[in-house]
Short mmCIF file of C-alpha atoms in Angstrom, two decimals:
data_model
loop_
_atom_site.label_atom_id
_atom_site.label_comp_id
_atom_site.label_asym_id
_atom_site.label_seq_id
_atom_site.Cartn_x
_atom_site.Cartn_y
_atom_site.Cartn_z
CA MET A 161 100.51 32.02 374.53
CA SER A 162 102.98 34.49 372.92
CA LEU A 163 106.17 33.38 371.20
CA ASN A 164 108.25 34.93 373.99
CA ASN A 165 106.31 32.96 376.62
CA GLN A 166 106.71 29.75 374.60
CA LEU A 167 110.46 30.31 374.29
CA GLY A 168 110.64 31.14 377.99
CA SER A 169 108.81 27.91 378.89
CA LEU A 170 111.12 25.89 376.64
CA TRP A 171 114.19 27.49 378.19
CA GLN A 172 112.89 26.78 381.71
CA TRP A 173 112.21 23.15 380.78
CA LEU A 174 115.74 22.74 379.40
CA LEU A 175 117.20 24.42 382.50
CA ASN A 176 115.24 22.11 384.81
CA PHE A 177 116.17 19.08 382.71
CA PHE A 178 119.90 19.70 383.18
CA THR A 179 119.86 21.11 386.74
CA LYS A 180 117.21 19.12 388.61
CA GLY A 181 116.95 15.45 389.47
CA HIS A 182 119.10 12.69 390.94
CA PRO A 183 122.86 13.51 390.79
CA ARG A 184 123.42 10.23 388.93
CA SER A 185 120.85 11.23 386.31
CA LEU A 186 122.18 14.81 386.02
CA GLU A 187 125.69 13.55 385.30
CA ALA A 188 124.30 11.21 382.67
CA LYS A 189 122.24 13.98 381.02
CA LYS A 190 125.21 16.34 380.74
CA ASN A 191 127.40 13.62 379.25
CA ILE A 192 124.67 12.61 376.82
CA MET A 193 124.24 16.17 375.54
CA VAL A 194 127.97 16.74 375.00
CA SER A 195 128.36 13.25 373.51
CA LEU A 196 125.59 13.96 371.00
CA PHE A 197 127.58 16.85 369.55
CA ILE A 198 130.84 14.91 369.56
CA LYS A 199 129.31 11.74 368.10
CA GLY A 200 127.49 13.86 365.54
CA ALA A 201 130.90 15.03 364.36
CA SER A 202 132.18 11.42 364.44
CA ILE A 203 129.26 10.23 362.32
CA ALA A 204 129.86 13.01 359.80
CA ILE A 205 133.57 12.15 359.64
CA GLY A 206 132.77 8.44 359.23
CA LEU A 207 130.33 9.14 356.41
CA ILE A 208 132.89 11.32 354.61
CA LEU A 209 135.60 8.67 355.09
CA VAL A 210 133.67 5.97 353.19
CA PRO A 211 133.49 7.60 349.72
CA LEU A 212 136.90 9.24 350.23
CA THR A 213 138.48 5.85 351.01
CA ILE A 214 136.68 4.01 348.20
CA HIS A 215 137.81 6.62 345.67
CA TYR A 216 141.36 6.59 347.05
CA VAL A 217 141.69 2.84 346.48
CA ASN A 218 138.74 1.09 344.72
CA PRO A 219 135.64 -0.91 345.79
CA SER A 220 137.52 -4.24 345.70
CA GLN A 221 140.49 -2.97 347.73
CA TYR A 222 138.11 -1.23 350.12
CA GLY A 223 136.36 -4.57 350.65
CA ILE A 224 139.73 -6.19 351.42
CA TRP A 225 140.56 -3.40 353.88
CA VAL A 226 137.24 -3.64 355.73
CA THR A 227 137.46 -7.45 355.88
CA LEU A 228 141.02 -7.49 357.24
CA SER A 229 140.23 -4.80 359.82
CA SER A 230 137.26 -6.87 360.95
CA MET A 231 139.30 -10.08 361.16
CA VAL A 232 142.05 -8.42 363.18
CA ALA A 233 139.40 -7.29 365.67
CA TRP A 234 139.01 -10.99 366.54
CA ILE A 235 142.16 -10.78 368.65
CA SER A 236 140.38 -8.42 371.05
CA PHE A 237 139.07 -11.44 372.96
CA PHE A 238 142.62 -12.04 374.24
CA ASP A 239 142.04 -9.35 376.85
CA ILE A 240 140.17 -12.21 378.62
CA GLY A 241 137.55 -9.82 379.95
CA PHE A 242 139.90 -7.44 381.77
CA THR A 243 138.44 -4.20 380.38
CA HIS A 244 134.82 -5.17 381.01
CA GLY A 245 135.71 -6.39 384.49
CA LEU A 246 137.55 -3.12 385.16
CA ARG A 247 134.51 -1.10 384.12
CA ASN A 248 132.35 -2.64 386.85
CA ARG A 249 135.05 -2.95 389.53
CA PHE A 250 136.29 0.64 389.08
CA ALA A 251 132.72 1.99 389.23
CA GLU A 252 132.06 -0.02 392.42
CA ALA A 253 135.31 1.09 394.12
CA LYS A 254 134.73 4.74 393.23
CA ALA A 255 131.07 4.58 394.36
CA ASN A 256 132.32 3.27 397.73
CA GLY A 257 134.96 6.03 397.96
CA ASN A 258 137.87 3.57 397.88
CA LYS A 259 140.44 5.41 395.73
CA GLU A 260 143.29 3.05 396.65
CA LEU A 261 141.32 0.06 395.41
CA ALA A 262 140.27 1.90 392.24
CA ARG A 263 143.93 2.72 391.48
CA THR A 264 144.88 -0.90 392.12
CA TYR A 265 142.27 -2.10 389.63
CA ILE A 266 143.54 0.35 386.99
CA SER A 267 147.24 -0.45 387.54
CA THR A 268 146.62 -4.19 387.50
CA THR A 269 144.56 -3.98 384.31
CA TYR A 270 147.20 -1.92 382.45
CA TYR A 271 149.95 -4.29 383.55
CA TYR A 272 148.29 -7.53 382.48
CA ILE A 273 146.72 -6.13 379.31
CA GLY A 274 150.15 -4.75 378.35
CA ILE A 275 151.84 -8.12 378.82
CA ILE A 276 149.09 -10.02 377.00
CA PHE A 277 149.10 -7.79 373.91
CA ILE A 278 152.88 -7.38 373.63
CA VAL A 279 153.30 -11.17 373.64
CA LEU A 280 150.33 -11.55 371.31
CA TRP A 281 151.78 -8.98 368.88
CA ILE A 282 155.09 -10.88 368.67
CA LEU A 283 153.28 -14.18 368.03
CA LEU A 284 150.97 -12.67 365.41
CA ILE A 285 153.84 -11.07 363.48
CA ILE A 286 155.54 -14.49 363.31
CA VAL A 287 152.40 -16.45 362.39
CA THR A 288 151.41 -13.92 359.71
CA GLN A 289 154.41 -14.97 357.61
CA PHE A 290 152.97 -18.48 357.20
CA ILE A 291 149.39 -17.58 356.23
CA ASN A 292 148.32 -17.32 352.59
CA TRP A 293 146.18 -14.23 352.97
CA TYR A 294 145.38 -14.01 349.27
CA LYS A 295 143.76 -17.47 349.35
CA LEU A 296 141.90 -16.70 352.55
CA LEU A 297 140.45 -13.51 351.08
CA ASN A 298 139.91 -14.88 347.58
CA VAL A 299 142.11 -12.25 345.84
CA PRO A 300 144.92 -12.46 343.20
CA ALA A 301 148.22 -14.04 344.29
CA SER A 302 150.03 -10.89 343.12
CA MET A 303 148.74 -9.16 346.28
CA GLU A 304 150.40 -11.65 348.65
CA LYS A 305 153.30 -9.44 349.81
CA GLU A 306 151.15 -6.33 350.11
CA LEU A 307 148.56 -8.21 352.18
CA THR A 308 151.21 -9.63 354.54
CA VAL A 309 152.63 -6.17 355.26
CA LEU A 310 149.11 -4.76 355.56
CA VAL A 311 148.11 -7.37 358.14
CA MET A 312 151.29 -6.70 360.16
CA LEU A 313 150.51 -2.98 360.22
CA ILE A 314 146.93 -3.58 361.31
CA PHE A 315 148.04 -6.04 364.02
CA SER A 316 150.58 -3.52 365.32
CA TYR A 317 148.31 -0.54 365.76
CA PHE A 318 145.42 -2.69 366.97
CA CYS A 319 147.51 -4.14 369.83
CA LEU A 320 148.80 -0.68 370.80
CA GLN A 321 145.31 0.80 370.71
CA PHE A 322 143.92 -1.98 372.86
CA ILE A 323 146.44 -1.24 375.62
CA PHE A 324 145.92 2.53 375.62
CA ARG A 325 142.14 2.35 375.07
CA ILE A 326 141.80 1.38 378.74
CA ILE A 327 141.51 5.13 379.43
CA ASN A 328 138.20 5.09 377.52
CA THR A 329 136.93 2.27 379.75
CA ILE A 330 137.82 4.31 382.83
CA LEU A 331 136.07 7.42 381.50
CA ILE A 332 132.92 5.46 380.63
CA ALA A 333 132.94 3.70 384.03
CA ASP A 334 133.17 7.15 385.64
CA GLN A 335 130.17 8.29 383.54
CA LYS A 336 132.40 10.62 381.49
CA SER A 337 131.45 9.04 378.17
CA ALA A 338 131.62 12.41 376.38
CA LYS A 339 135.38 12.57 376.97
CA ALA A 340 135.81 9.02 375.66
CA SER A 341 133.82 10.00 372.56
CA LEU A 342 136.04 13.06 372.08
CA ILE A 343 139.16 10.89 372.04
CA ASP A 344 137.68 8.66 369.33
CA MET A 345 136.45 11.64 367.30
CA LEU A 346 139.86 13.32 367.30
CA GLY A 347 141.47 10.10 366.06
CA GLN A 348 138.92 9.92 363.23
CA LEU A 349 139.37 13.58 362.34
CA PHE A 350 143.14 13.32 361.96
CA SER A 351 142.77 10.10 359.94
CA LEU A 352 140.37 11.92 357.61
CA LEU A 353 142.81 14.78 357.13
CA ILE A 354 145.69 12.40 356.38
CA ILE A 355 143.64 10.40 353.85
CA PHE A 356 142.50 13.63 352.19
CA ILE A 357 146.15 14.68 351.81
CA LEU A 358 146.99 11.22 350.42
CA THR A 359 144.28 11.52 347.75
CA LYS A 360 145.98 14.70 346.54
CA THR A 361 149.59 13.54 346.76
CA THR A 362 149.75 9.75 346.16
CA ARG A 363 148.23 6.94 344.12
CA GLY A 364 145.78 4.60 345.87
CA SER A 365 147.58 2.26 348.27
CA LEU A 366 146.25 -0.11 350.92
CA LEU A 367 149.47 0.32 352.91
CA TYR A 368 149.17 4.10 352.99
CA LEU A 369 145.53 3.70 353.95
CA ALA A 370 146.49 1.45 356.88
CA LEU A 371 149.05 3.98 358.11
CA ALA A 372 146.59 6.85 357.80
CA ILE A 373 143.80 5.10 359.69
CA GLY A 374 146.10 3.53 362.29
CA ILE A 375 148.71 6.07 363.32
CA ALA A 376 146.53 9.08 364.20
CA PRO A 377 144.07 7.31 366.58
CA THR A 378 146.95 5.47 368.27
CA LEU A 379 148.85 8.70 368.96
CA ILE A 380 145.68 10.41 370.23
CA LEU A 381 145.08 7.54 372.67
CA ILE A 382 148.66 7.62 373.96
CA LEU A 383 148.51 11.40 374.48
CA SER A 384 145.11 11.07 376.19
CA ASN A 385 146.56 8.60 378.69
CA PHE A 386 149.34 11.03 379.61
CA PHE A 387 146.89 13.95 379.83
CA PHE A 388 144.21 12.35 382.02
CA PHE A 389 146.62 10.57 384.37
CA ASN A 390 148.42 13.85 385.01
CA THR A 391 145.25 15.90 385.53
CA ALA A 392 141.75 14.67 386.47
CA TYR A 393 142.82 11.07 387.19
CA LYS A 394 146.20 11.79 388.75
CA GLU A 395 145.22 9.97 391.96
CA TYR A 396 144.41 6.86 389.88
CA LYS A 397 147.61 6.95 387.80
CA PRO A 398 148.87 3.41 387.01
CA SER A 399 151.88 2.35 389.04
CA LEU A 400 153.80 -0.93 389.27
CA SER A 401 153.60 -0.70 393.06
CA TYR A 402 149.80 -0.95 392.78
CA VAL A 403 149.80 -4.05 390.58
CA LYS A 404 148.29 -6.89 392.64
CA LYS A 405 147.90 -10.39 391.27
CA ARG A 406 144.99 -11.19 393.57
CA TYR A 407 143.06 -8.23 392.18
CA ALA A 408 143.67 -9.49 388.67
CA LYS A 409 141.70 -12.57 389.72
CA ASP A 410 139.02 -10.31 391.19
CA ILE A 411 138.68 -8.41 387.91
CA MET A 412 138.73 -11.64 385.94
CA SER A 413 136.15 -13.38 388.14
CA LEU A 414 133.67 -10.98 386.59
CA GLY A 415 135.71 -10.34 383.46
CA MET A 416 135.92 -14.01 382.43
CA ARG A 417 132.17 -14.07 381.97
CA PHE A 418 132.44 -10.97 379.80
CA PHE A 419 135.33 -12.71 378.02
CA VAL A 420 133.09 -15.56 376.86
CA LEU A 421 130.46 -13.04 375.79
CA GLN A 422 133.16 -11.20 373.81
CA ILE A 423 134.20 -14.37 372.02
CA ALA A 424 130.60 -15.09 371.07
CA ALA A 425 130.13 -11.54 369.78
CA ILE A 426 133.38 -11.60 367.83
CA ILE A 427 132.62 -14.95 366.20
CA GLN A 428 129.20 -13.72 365.18
CA PHE A 429 129.72 -10.09 364.22
CA GLU A 430 133.35 -9.91 363.14
CA SER A 431 133.15 -13.04 360.98
CA ILE A 432 130.39 -11.56 358.80
CA LEU A 433 132.78 -9.77 356.45
CA PHE A 434 135.05 -12.81 356.23
CA LEU A 435 132.09 -15.03 355.30
CA ILE A 436 131.05 -12.58 352.58
CA ALA A 437 134.58 -12.34 351.17
CA HIS A 438 135.14 -16.10 351.38
CA TYR A 439 131.83 -17.39 349.99
CA PHE A 440 131.25 -14.55 347.54
CA LYS A 441 133.86 -11.92 346.57
CA PRO A 442 135.63 -9.04 348.36
CA GLU A 443 133.63 -6.65 346.13
CA GLN A 444 130.45 -7.87 347.86
CA VAL A 445 131.81 -6.66 351.20
CA THR A 446 131.60 -3.04 350.03
CA PRO A 447 127.79 -2.76 349.44
CA TYR A 448 127.17 -4.62 352.71
CA SER A 449 129.59 -2.31 354.53
CA ILE A 450 127.89 0.79 353.09
CA ALA A 451 124.39 -0.34 354.13
CA TYR A 452 125.75 -1.35 357.54
CA LYS A 453 127.46 2.02 358.13
CA TYR A 454 124.37 3.90 356.96
CA PHE A 455 122.05 2.29 359.52
CA PHE A 456 124.80 2.04 362.12
CA THR A 457 124.56 5.82 362.50
CA LEU A 458 121.23 5.16 364.25
CA GLN A 459 122.83 2.82 366.75
CA MET A 460 125.77 5.18 367.28
CA ILE A 461 123.42 7.95 368.38
CA PHE A 462 121.35 5.58 370.51
CA THR A 463 124.53 4.21 372.10
CA ILE A 464 125.47 7.75 373.15
CA LEU A 465 122.18 8.04 375.00
CA LEU A 466 122.58 4.54 376.41
CA SER A 467 126.24 4.77 377.44
CA PRO A 468 125.63 6.06 381.02
CA LEU A 469 123.13 3.27 381.75
CA TRP A 470 125.60 0.42 382.43
CA SER A 471 127.70 2.29 385.02
CA GLY A 472 124.61 4.09 386.34
CA VAL A 473 122.93 0.73 386.98
CA THR A 474 126.08 -0.55 388.74
CA ASP A 475 126.06 2.49 391.03
CA ALA A 476 122.27 2.35 391.64
CA TYR A 477 122.24 -1.41 392.26
CA ASN A 478 125.06 -1.16 394.81
CA SER A 479 123.16 1.71 396.48
CA GLY A 480 119.87 -0.26 396.53
CA ASP A 481 118.14 2.31 394.30
CA MET A 482 115.93 -0.03 392.24
CA ASP A 483 113.42 2.70 391.38
CA TRP A 484 116.11 4.61 389.48
CA ILE A 485 116.86 1.51 387.39
CA LYS A 486 113.18 0.89 386.56
CA ASN A 487 112.66 4.54 385.62
CA ALA A 488 115.77 4.44 383.43
CA ILE A 489 114.48 1.36 381.55
CA LYS A 490 111.11 3.05 380.96
CA LYS A 491 112.74 6.25 379.66
CA TYR A 492 115.04 4.37 377.28
CA LEU A 493 112.14 2.40 375.81
CA ILE A 494 110.33 5.69 375.16
CA ILE A 495 113.49 7.14 373.59
CA LEU A 496 113.80 4.07 371.33
CA ALA A 497 110.46 4.69 369.55
CA PRO A 498 111.57 7.71 367.46
CA PHE A 499 114.75 5.85 366.51
CA ILE A 500 112.68 3.01 365.02
CA LEU A 501 110.58 5.55 363.12
CA LEU A 502 113.66 7.43 361.89
CA GLY A 503 115.14 4.11 360.74
CA ALA A 504 112.02 3.44 358.66
CA ILE A 505 112.39 6.84 357.00
CA MET A 506 116.09 6.14 356.36
CA LEU A 507 115.10 2.84 354.74
CA ALA A 508 112.59 4.56 352.45
CA VAL A 509 115.18 7.04 351.15
CA SER A 510 118.22 4.74 351.33
CA GLY A 511 118.61 4.36 347.55
CA VAL A 512 118.76 8.11 347.02
CA VAL A 513 121.19 8.56 349.92
CA TYR A 514 123.56 5.86 348.59
CA ASP A 515 123.59 7.49 345.15
CA ILE A 516 124.51 10.87 346.64
CA TRP A 517 126.90 9.43 349.22
CA VAL A 518 129.11 7.05 347.19
CA GLY A 519 127.66 7.19 343.67
CA LYS A 520 125.49 4.59 341.94
CA GLU A 521 128.18 4.01 339.32
CA VAL A 522 130.67 3.08 342.06
CA VAL A 523 128.62 0.72 344.28
CA TYR A 524 125.06 -0.63 344.03
CA VAL A 525 123.33 -1.58 347.31
CA LYS A 526 120.27 -3.83 347.05
CA PHE A 527 117.12 -2.82 348.96
CA SER A 528 117.02 -6.24 350.65
CA LEU A 529 120.40 -5.50 352.28
CA SER A 530 119.10 -2.17 353.57
CA LEU A 531 115.89 -3.75 354.89
CA LEU A 532 117.76 -6.44 356.82
CA CYS A 533 120.24 -3.89 358.21
CA TYR A 534 117.29 -1.79 359.44
CA ILE A 535 115.67 -4.80 361.14
CA TYR A 536 119.00 -5.90 362.60
CA PHE A 537 119.80 -2.52 364.18
CA SER A 538 116.23 -2.02 365.42
CA VAL A 539 116.40 -5.34 367.24
CA THR A 540 119.92 -4.60 368.50
CA MET A 541 118.96 -1.20 369.95
CA PHE A 542 115.99 -2.74 371.77
CA ALA A 543 118.15 -5.55 373.14
CA SER A 544 120.96 -3.21 374.24
CA ILE A 545 118.75 -1.56 376.87
CA PHE A 546 118.19 -4.81 378.75
CA VAL A 547 121.68 -6.20 378.16
CA SER A 548 123.20 -2.99 379.62
CA VAL A 549 121.10 -3.42 382.78
CA ILE A 550 122.14 -7.06 383.14
CA ASN A 551 125.81 -6.20 382.54
CA GLY A 552 125.56 -3.39 385.08
CA ILE A 553 124.49 -5.71 387.90
CA GLY A 554 126.80 -8.52 386.75
CA ALA A 555 124.01 -11.13 386.44
CA LEU A 556 125.68 -12.84 383.50
CA ARG A 557 125.04 -16.57 383.92
CA ILE A 558 122.04 -16.81 381.57
CA GLN A 559 123.77 -14.55 379.04
CA PHE A 560 126.90 -16.70 379.42
CA PHE A 561 125.13 -19.94 378.48
CA SER A 562 123.18 -18.23 375.70
CA SER A 563 126.45 -16.96 374.23
CA LEU A 564 127.69 -20.55 373.85
CA VAL A 565 124.77 -21.30 371.54
CA THR A 566 124.63 -17.99 369.63
CA PRO A 567 127.78 -18.30 367.43
CA VAL A 568 127.03 -21.95 366.61
CA LEU A 569 123.50 -21.03 365.56
CA PHE A 570 124.78 -18.05 363.55
CA LEU A 571 127.49 -19.93 361.63
CA SER A 572 125.31 -23.00 361.01
CA LEU A 573 122.36 -20.97 359.77
CA SER A 574 124.60 -18.77 357.59
CA ILE A 575 126.25 -21.72 355.86
CA ILE A 576 122.93 -23.54 355.35
CA LEU A 577 121.30 -20.45 353.82
CA ILE A 578 124.33 -19.80 351.59
CA LYS A 579 125.01 -23.35 350.39
CA GLN A 580 121.58 -24.97 350.43
CA PHE A 581 119.23 -22.08 349.69
CA HIS A 582 121.60 -19.71 347.81
CA PHE A 583 120.20 -16.67 349.63
CA GLY A 584 123.30 -14.57 348.93
CA VAL A 585 124.79 -11.96 351.25
CA GLU A 586 121.37 -11.39 352.84
CA SER A 587 121.57 -14.84 354.45
CA ILE A 588 124.31 -13.66 356.81
CA LEU A 589 122.29 -10.69 358.06
CA LEU A 590 119.21 -12.87 358.47
CA SER A 591 121.26 -15.35 360.52
CA SER A 592 122.52 -12.50 362.73
CA ILE A 593 118.97 -11.38 363.48
CA VAL A 594 117.71 -14.88 364.31
CA SER A 595 120.71 -15.87 366.45
CA ASN A 596 120.57 -12.73 368.62
CA VAL A 597 117.66 -14.24 370.54
CA PHE A 598 119.16 -13.55 373.99
CA GLY A 599 119.09 -9.78 373.55
CA TYR A 600 115.53 -9.27 372.39
CA ILE A 601 113.74 -12.13 374.21
CA ILE A 602 115.70 -13.66 377.10
CA ALA A 603 117.29 -10.44 378.47
CA PRO A 604 113.95 -8.58 378.81
CA VAL A 605 112.50 -11.62 380.61
CA GLN A 606 115.47 -11.66 383.00
CA VAL A 607 115.15 -7.93 383.74
CA TYR A 608 111.41 -8.35 384.36
CA ASN A 609 112.01 -11.16 386.85
CA ILE A 610 114.69 -9.21 388.75
CA PHE A 611 113.21 -5.71 388.98
CA TYR A 612 109.47 -6.07 388.46
CA LYS A 613 108.38 -9.55 389.51
CA LYS A 614 111.18 -9.72 392.12
CA SER A 615 111.45 -13.44 391.53
CA GLU A 616 113.09 -15.53 394.24
CA ALA A 617 114.64 -17.88 391.66
CA ARG A 618 118.41 -17.44 392.02
CA ILE A 619 119.14 -18.13 388.35
CA TRP A 620 117.98 -14.61 387.37
CA TYR A 621 120.48 -12.91 389.72
CA ARG A 622 123.62 -14.94 388.99
#
């Protein structure tokens, strides 16, 4: 076959891939392709931000910054499941052609999330004054005032972002994940530009860093809300007249289950950096964070491909299209294989990449940390396929009860490995892998019983 014929065949295959198939699948494919380019830019920006930020402050201050940002993320569970509940309810209402109901869900979510996080912000600003952050983070007392102001800044922009990030939930629920990715990427890009300017004009400062990383994404989110609700989503624009208390309960009936799952995830994943800083030193957060970000690029790309699955499953399940769901699971498992292989290659060259990326003289990352990060993300990507399907159909009871055990198992195992066996930072990653048993064992079993075995046992469907 000639080169022209080969190119012609490839072009025809690509054309068919993006123009033929189920409308639900076509929408997902288009969003995935655009998201890949956008997330590719986000990954590049994120990778540039790490060495730029470390050199702007220093490895110890960077560790403090990453730890505090992680700890502040704990307050996200105060949304009590509203955003996750909205994602399913909005997708269901739109699939049924009920625009009035969809607008009611959006308006009600904005209203209650706004109240929750405004009140929470006021309380956090007050409470912050009475916490000895320098003791909590194991840093010199001379940093007390700086840390207090830093925490207040992080709290402020986090609460604002959580309110206005609802637009991302709506876009993802509507299978427009590429647009949600674009919003995040623009926020990152402007933060990068501001930090670059700071490196040329100011001395390293945690406070300036907080402003640079916080202000730009917050403004982008606010502007995105105004843009989308005056254009493509004008008919869903939030309005006080559409706020209905009874629909808040409807969102929360599903959302409360997601709320418990959020708490479990936050306790497990967001406490990792605090445990490292508390039981070791803030400097130890930096090598962990670098290894984590390096392998996280794999999951970021996989998440782009996976992002349409949740809402697609919700739509397909409500339409009775079980074949679409089974085909989607099969395709995602096939897609996962090259990611696992690529991760192994990344592991093999990780030492060289770290040296080029941040400099060996700045931070040293042990191979054991890289190995455990690779295993952790491989397991997480596999689990995310089945968890997305379960979340999409709202069959959360088994996941709910598993989530009550997961954080207890994680914290207990981490402390035992640190105090009794002196495993070091690696013990926390190992505990994360072991405790995530629902995702890579129980969730696949549940999906098998629902879609393949068609079990009559009600527990799988609840």
